[in-house]
């Protein structure tokens, strides 16, 4: 008697099956707009029947889409989580590396997520996307607003900084909106320039916004002073300064 070539069937637990269906849905939503993905597509990708998909997602495609979106949002939020160690702009570079890798991986799905207008878009899906934006802003503000690592703070008697004010918070939210727009343009432009160049430009963009805001906002000025104290001579701030200063020297005649 010969052994069968067909692998033995293994019954999945409820959680395992739900995860399998979500993974299949995420793969499809990553490359196609939500309205172009059917439950039959999800069932085929997962290797199960359509009724089985309904058994786990009784709200049909809308419930499945929202669950997949929540899963993707959780993953995206993790992209912005970075230990407060080392120069702030270098931390930001690592955050952007993870973020752009997520954009690259999710491609068309990322565009559909941010551009809206999908038949699957509801107040719940909008709230999920806004939650990611708020979480990203809080993480960026954490690094900008401290200027000191957790180890540094523990070694001093100085209190932790106060929560960021309106101007600094608005500036960061503006930068995050610019990052989103740049990501969508990057996808439209066939992912050019290379991700590393886009990352560096986005870091430069934040530095420039910080400096411009610091000119009229004392809180931002203090945050910039603290940030500068932890930057390296070969880091993003110094590199940008060396490139910009010769360009703006001509403005001296206007003073």
Short mmCIF file of C-alpha atoms in Angstrom, two decimals:
data_model
loop_
_atom_site.label_atom_id
_atom_site.label_comp_id
_atom_site.label_asym_id
_atom_site.label_seq_id
_atom_site.Cartn_x
_atom_site.Cartn_y
_atom_site.Cartn_z
CA UNK A 1 0.00 0.00 0.00
CA UNK A 2 1.50 3.28 -1.08
CA UNK A 3 1.23 6.54 0.80
CA UNK A 4 -1.10 9.12 -0.68
CA UNK A 5 0.50 12.16 -2.30
CA UNK A 6 -2.34 14.35 -1.02
CA UNK A 7 -1.44 16.12 2.25
CA UNK A 8 -3.60 15.28 5.23
CA UNK A 9 -6.44 17.71 5.84
CA UNK A 10 -6.06 19.76 9.01
CA UNK A 11 -9.06 21.44 10.54
CA UNK A 12 -8.25 25.03 11.45
CA UNK A 13 -9.37 26.70 14.63
CA UNK A 14 -11.76 29.64 14.38
CA UNK A 15 -8.92 32.11 14.87
CA UNK A 16 -6.64 30.33 12.39
CA UNK A 17 -9.35 30.27 9.74
CA UNK A 18 -10.19 33.93 10.29
CA UNK A 19 -6.51 34.83 9.98
CA UNK A 20 -6.25 32.79 6.77
CA UNK A 21 -9.20 34.64 5.22
CA UNK A 22 -7.85 38.03 6.31
CA UNK A 23 -4.44 37.26 4.83
CA UNK A 24 -6.07 36.30 1.53
CA UNK A 25 -8.18 39.46 1.54
CA UNK A 26 -5.18 41.68 2.39
CA UNK A 27 -3.22 40.23 -0.51
CA UNK A 28 -6.05 41.03 -2.90
CA UNK A 29 -6.77 44.49 -1.49
CA UNK A 30 -3.06 45.31 -1.70
CA UNK A 31 -3.14 45.15 -5.49
CA UNK A 32 -6.74 45.95 -6.42
CA UNK A 33 -9.29 48.57 -5.39
CA UNK A 34 -11.84 47.23 -2.86
CA UNK A 35 -14.74 47.41 -5.32
CA UNK A 36 -12.81 45.16 -7.71
CA UNK A 37 -12.46 42.35 -5.16
CA UNK A 38 -15.37 39.93 -4.65
CA UNK A 39 -16.01 37.35 -1.96
CA UNK A 40 -15.52 34.70 -4.65
CA UNK A 41 -12.04 36.12 -5.22
CA UNK A 42 -11.26 35.92 -1.50
CA UNK A 43 -12.62 32.39 -1.26
CA UNK A 44 -10.56 31.27 -4.26
CA UNK A 45 -7.40 32.89 -2.90
CA UNK A 46 -7.91 31.15 0.46
CA UNK A 47 -8.85 27.83 -1.15
CA UNK A 48 -12.25 27.70 0.55
CA UNK A 49 -15.89 28.05 -0.42
CA UNK A 50 -17.82 31.32 -0.56
CA UNK A 51 -20.27 30.15 2.17
CA UNK A 52 -17.31 29.57 4.48
CA UNK A 53 -16.23 33.18 4.03
CA UNK A 54 -19.75 34.28 4.94
CA UNK A 55 -19.66 32.08 8.03
CA UNK A 56 -16.74 34.09 9.41
CA UNK A 57 -17.78 37.48 8.03
CA UNK A 58 -21.57 37.60 8.17
CA UNK A 59 -21.54 41.23 7.05
CA UNK A 60 -20.15 40.09 3.71
CA UNK A 61 -17.46 41.96 1.81
CA UNK A 62 -17.90 45.20 3.77
CA UNK A 63 -17.17 43.49 7.08
CA UNK A 64 -14.24 41.60 5.56
CA UNK A 65 -12.84 44.81 4.05
CA UNK A 66 -13.08 46.68 7.34
CA UNK A 67 -11.39 43.82 9.19
CA UNK A 68 -8.61 43.71 6.59
CA UNK A 69 -8.24 47.49 6.79
CA UNK A 70 -7.98 47.33 10.58
CA UNK A 71 -5.27 44.68 10.27
CA UNK A 72 -3.34 46.78 7.72
CA UNK A 73 -3.76 49.88 9.90
CA UNK A 74 -2.28 48.07 12.89
CA UNK A 75 0.70 47.09 10.75
CA UNK A 76 1.09 50.64 9.46
CA UNK A 77 1.00 52.09 12.98
CA UNK A 78 3.88 49.80 13.93
CA UNK A 79 5.93 51.38 11.13
CA UNK A 80 6.00 54.62 13.13
CA UNK A 81 7.05 53.04 16.42
CA UNK A 82 10.74 53.68 17.02
CA UNK A 83 12.74 53.59 20.29
CA UNK A 84 13.81 57.11 21.36
CA UNK A 85 17.50 56.31 20.96
CA UNK A 86 20.00 58.23 18.85
CA UNK A 87 19.62 61.43 16.81
CA UNK A 88 15.94 62.21 16.07
CA UNK A 89 16.40 62.56 12.31
CA UNK A 90 18.09 59.16 12.12
CA UNK A 91 15.16 57.64 13.99
CA UNK A 92 12.87 59.35 11.49
CA UNK A 93 14.83 57.81 8.61
CA UNK A 94 14.22 54.32 10.02
CA UNK A 95 10.51 55.10 10.42
CA UNK A 96 10.28 56.24 6.80
CA UNK A 97 12.14 53.15 5.58
CA UNK A 98 9.48 50.96 7.16
CA UNK A 99 6.65 53.20 5.95
CA UNK A 100 7.85 53.21 2.33
CA UNK A 101 8.34 49.43 2.45
CA UNK A 102 4.68 49.17 3.52
CA UNK A 103 3.60 51.47 0.68
CA UNK A 104 5.64 49.42 -1.79
CA UNK A 105 4.17 46.14 -0.55
CA UNK A 106 0.55 47.32 -0.56
CA UNK A 107 0.78 49.34 -3.76
CA UNK A 108 -2.69 49.81 -5.31
CA UNK A 109 -4.39 49.03 -2.02
CA UNK A 110 -2.49 51.87 -0.36
CA UNK A 111 -3.65 54.28 -3.08
CA UNK A 112 -7.27 53.19 -2.65
CA UNK A 113 -6.96 53.51 1.11
CA UNK A 114 -5.72 57.12 1.09
CA UNK A 115 -7.53 58.50 -1.94
CA UNK A 116 -10.96 57.39 -0.75
CA UNK A 117 -14.00 57.33 -2.98
CA UNK A 118 -14.35 53.55 -2.76
CA UNK A 119 -17.83 52.05 -2.56
CA UNK A 120 -16.52 50.34 0.59
CA UNK A 121 -15.68 53.65 2.26
CA UNK A 122 -17.75 54.36 5.40
CA UNK A 123 -17.44 56.46 8.52
CA UNK A 124 -15.80 53.42 10.15
CA UNK A 125 -13.13 53.02 7.47
CA UNK A 126 -12.46 56.77 7.51
CA UNK A 127 -12.06 56.62 11.30
CA UNK A 128 -9.52 53.79 10.97
CA UNK A 129 -7.41 55.79 8.51
CA UNK A 130 -7.61 58.93 10.68
CA UNK A 131 -6.53 56.89 13.69
CA UNK A 132 -3.36 55.85 11.84
CA UNK A 133 -2.63 59.49 10.99
CA UNK A 134 -3.07 60.56 14.61
CA UNK A 135 -0.88 57.72 15.86
CA UNK A 136 1.82 58.63 13.35
CA UNK A 137 1.70 62.27 14.44
CA UNK A 138 2.02 61.33 18.09
CA UNK A 139 5.07 59.20 17.36
CA UNK A 140 6.77 61.95 15.36
CA UNK A 141 5.96 64.51 18.06
CA UNK A 142 7.41 62.17 20.67
CA UNK A 143 10.80 62.34 18.98
CA UNK A 144 10.68 66.02 18.04
CA UNK A 145 9.26 67.16 21.35
CA UNK A 146 11.77 65.44 23.62
CA UNK A 147 15.17 66.14 22.12
CA UNK A 148 16.55 63.75 24.74
CA UNK A 149 16.55 59.98 24.96
CA UNK A 150 14.86 58.12 27.79
CA UNK A 151 18.31 57.34 29.24
CA UNK A 152 19.22 61.03 29.18
CA UNK A 153 16.04 62.00 31.00
CA UNK A 154 16.57 59.36 33.67
CA UNK A 155 20.07 60.70 34.30
CA UNK A 156 18.91 64.28 34.93
CA UNK A 157 16.57 66.09 37.26
CA UNK A 158 14.90 68.02 34.45
CA UNK A 159 11.18 67.26 34.00
CA UNK A 160 9.77 65.73 30.83
CA UNK A 161 8.62 68.23 28.18
CA UNK A 162 5.03 69.48 28.13
CA UNK A 163 2.62 68.17 25.46
CA UNK A 164 3.22 69.85 22.08
CA UNK A 165 1.31 73.06 21.39
CA UNK A 166 -0.98 73.87 18.49
CA UNK A 167 1.65 75.23 16.08
CA UNK A 168 4.05 72.31 16.48
CA UNK A 169 1.22 69.79 16.27
CA UNK A 170 -0.18 71.44 13.14
CA UNK A 171 3.25 71.44 11.53
CA UNK A 172 3.65 67.70 12.09
CA UNK A 173 0.16 66.94 10.79
CA UNK A 174 0.98 69.04 7.71
CA UNK A 175 4.17 67.04 7.16
CA UNK A 176 2.31 63.73 7.48
CA UNK A 177 -0.18 64.92 4.84
CA UNK A 178 2.79 65.75 2.60
CA UNK A 179 4.27 62.27 3.21
CA UNK A 180 0.97 60.68 2.16
CA UNK A 181 0.79 62.81 -1.00
CA UNK A 182 4.42 62.07 -1.87
CA UNK A 183 3.75 58.34 -1.41
CA UNK A 184 0.82 58.43 -3.82
CA UNK A 185 2.83 60.40 -6.40
CA UNK A 186 5.71 57.94 -5.93
CA UNK A 187 3.39 55.06 -6.81
CA UNK A 188 2.06 56.95 -9.84
CA UNK A 189 5.63 57.63 -10.98
CA UNK A 190 6.50 53.91 -10.94
CA UNK A 191 8.28 54.26 -7.59
CA UNK A 192 10.81 56.81 -8.75
CA UNK A 193 13.00 58.22 -7.34
CA UNK A 194 14.35 55.21 -5.41
CA UNK A 195 12.86 54.80 -1.93
CA UNK A 196 16.10 55.83 -0.20
CA UNK A 197 16.15 59.14 -2.08
CA UNK A 198 12.49 59.79 -1.28
CA UNK A 199 13.18 59.02 2.39
CA UNK A 200 16.04 61.52 2.54
CA UNK A 201 13.95 64.21 0.83
CA UNK A 202 11.09 63.68 3.31
CA UNK A 203 13.49 64.00 6.24
CA UNK A 204 14.82 67.24 4.70
CA UNK A 205 11.24 68.42 4.30
CA UNK A 206 10.53 67.96 8.01
CA UNK A 207 13.75 69.73 8.99
CA UNK A 208 12.82 72.67 6.77
CA UNK A 209 9.31 72.86 8.23
CA UNK A 210 10.73 72.77 11.75
CA UNK A 211 13.16 75.59 11.07
CA UNK A 212 10.52 77.73 9.33
CA UNK A 213 8.05 77.21 12.19
CA UNK A 214 10.75 77.88 14.79
CA UNK A 215 11.19 81.38 13.33
CA UNK A 216 7.81 82.43 14.74
CA UNK A 217 7.05 79.86 17.46
CA UNK A 218 9.09 79.68 20.65
CA UNK A 219 8.07 76.12 21.49
CA UNK A 220 9.21 74.85 18.10
CA UNK A 221 12.41 76.87 18.43
CA UNK A 222 13.14 75.15 21.75
CA UNK A 223 12.41 71.76 20.19
CA UNK A 224 14.79 72.54 17.30
CA UNK A 225 17.52 73.62 19.73
CA UNK A 226 17.14 70.35 21.64
CA UNK A 227 17.11 68.33 18.42
CA UNK A 228 20.28 70.01 17.13
CA UNK A 229 22.15 69.06 20.29
CA UNK A 230 21.78 65.38 19.39
CA UNK A 231 22.48 65.55 15.66
CA UNK A 232 25.78 64.31 14.20
CA UNK A 233 28.16 66.34 11.97
CA UNK A 234 27.52 63.82 9.19
CA UNK A 235 23.78 63.48 9.90
CA UNK A 236 20.76 64.73 7.91
CA UNK A 237 20.62 68.18 9.55
CA UNK A 238 24.28 68.98 8.89
CA UNK A 239 24.10 67.59 5.36
CA UNK A 240 21.06 69.73 4.55
CA UNK A 241 22.67 72.83 6.09
CA UNK A 242 25.79 72.43 3.96
CA UNK A 243 23.62 72.24 0.84
CA UNK A 244 21.22 75.05 1.71
CA UNK A 245 23.50 77.74 3.14
CA UNK A 246 25.26 78.48 -0.19
CA UNK A 247 21.85 78.72 -1.87
CA UNK A 248 20.49 81.34 0.55
CA UNK A 249 23.61 83.46 0.90
CA UNK A 250 22.23 85.74 -1.77
CA UNK A 251 19.35 86.65 0.52
CA UNK A 252 21.78 88.57 2.76
CA UNK A 253 21.32 91.66 0.58
CA UNK A 254 17.64 91.66 1.53
CA UNK A 255 18.37 92.05 5.25
#
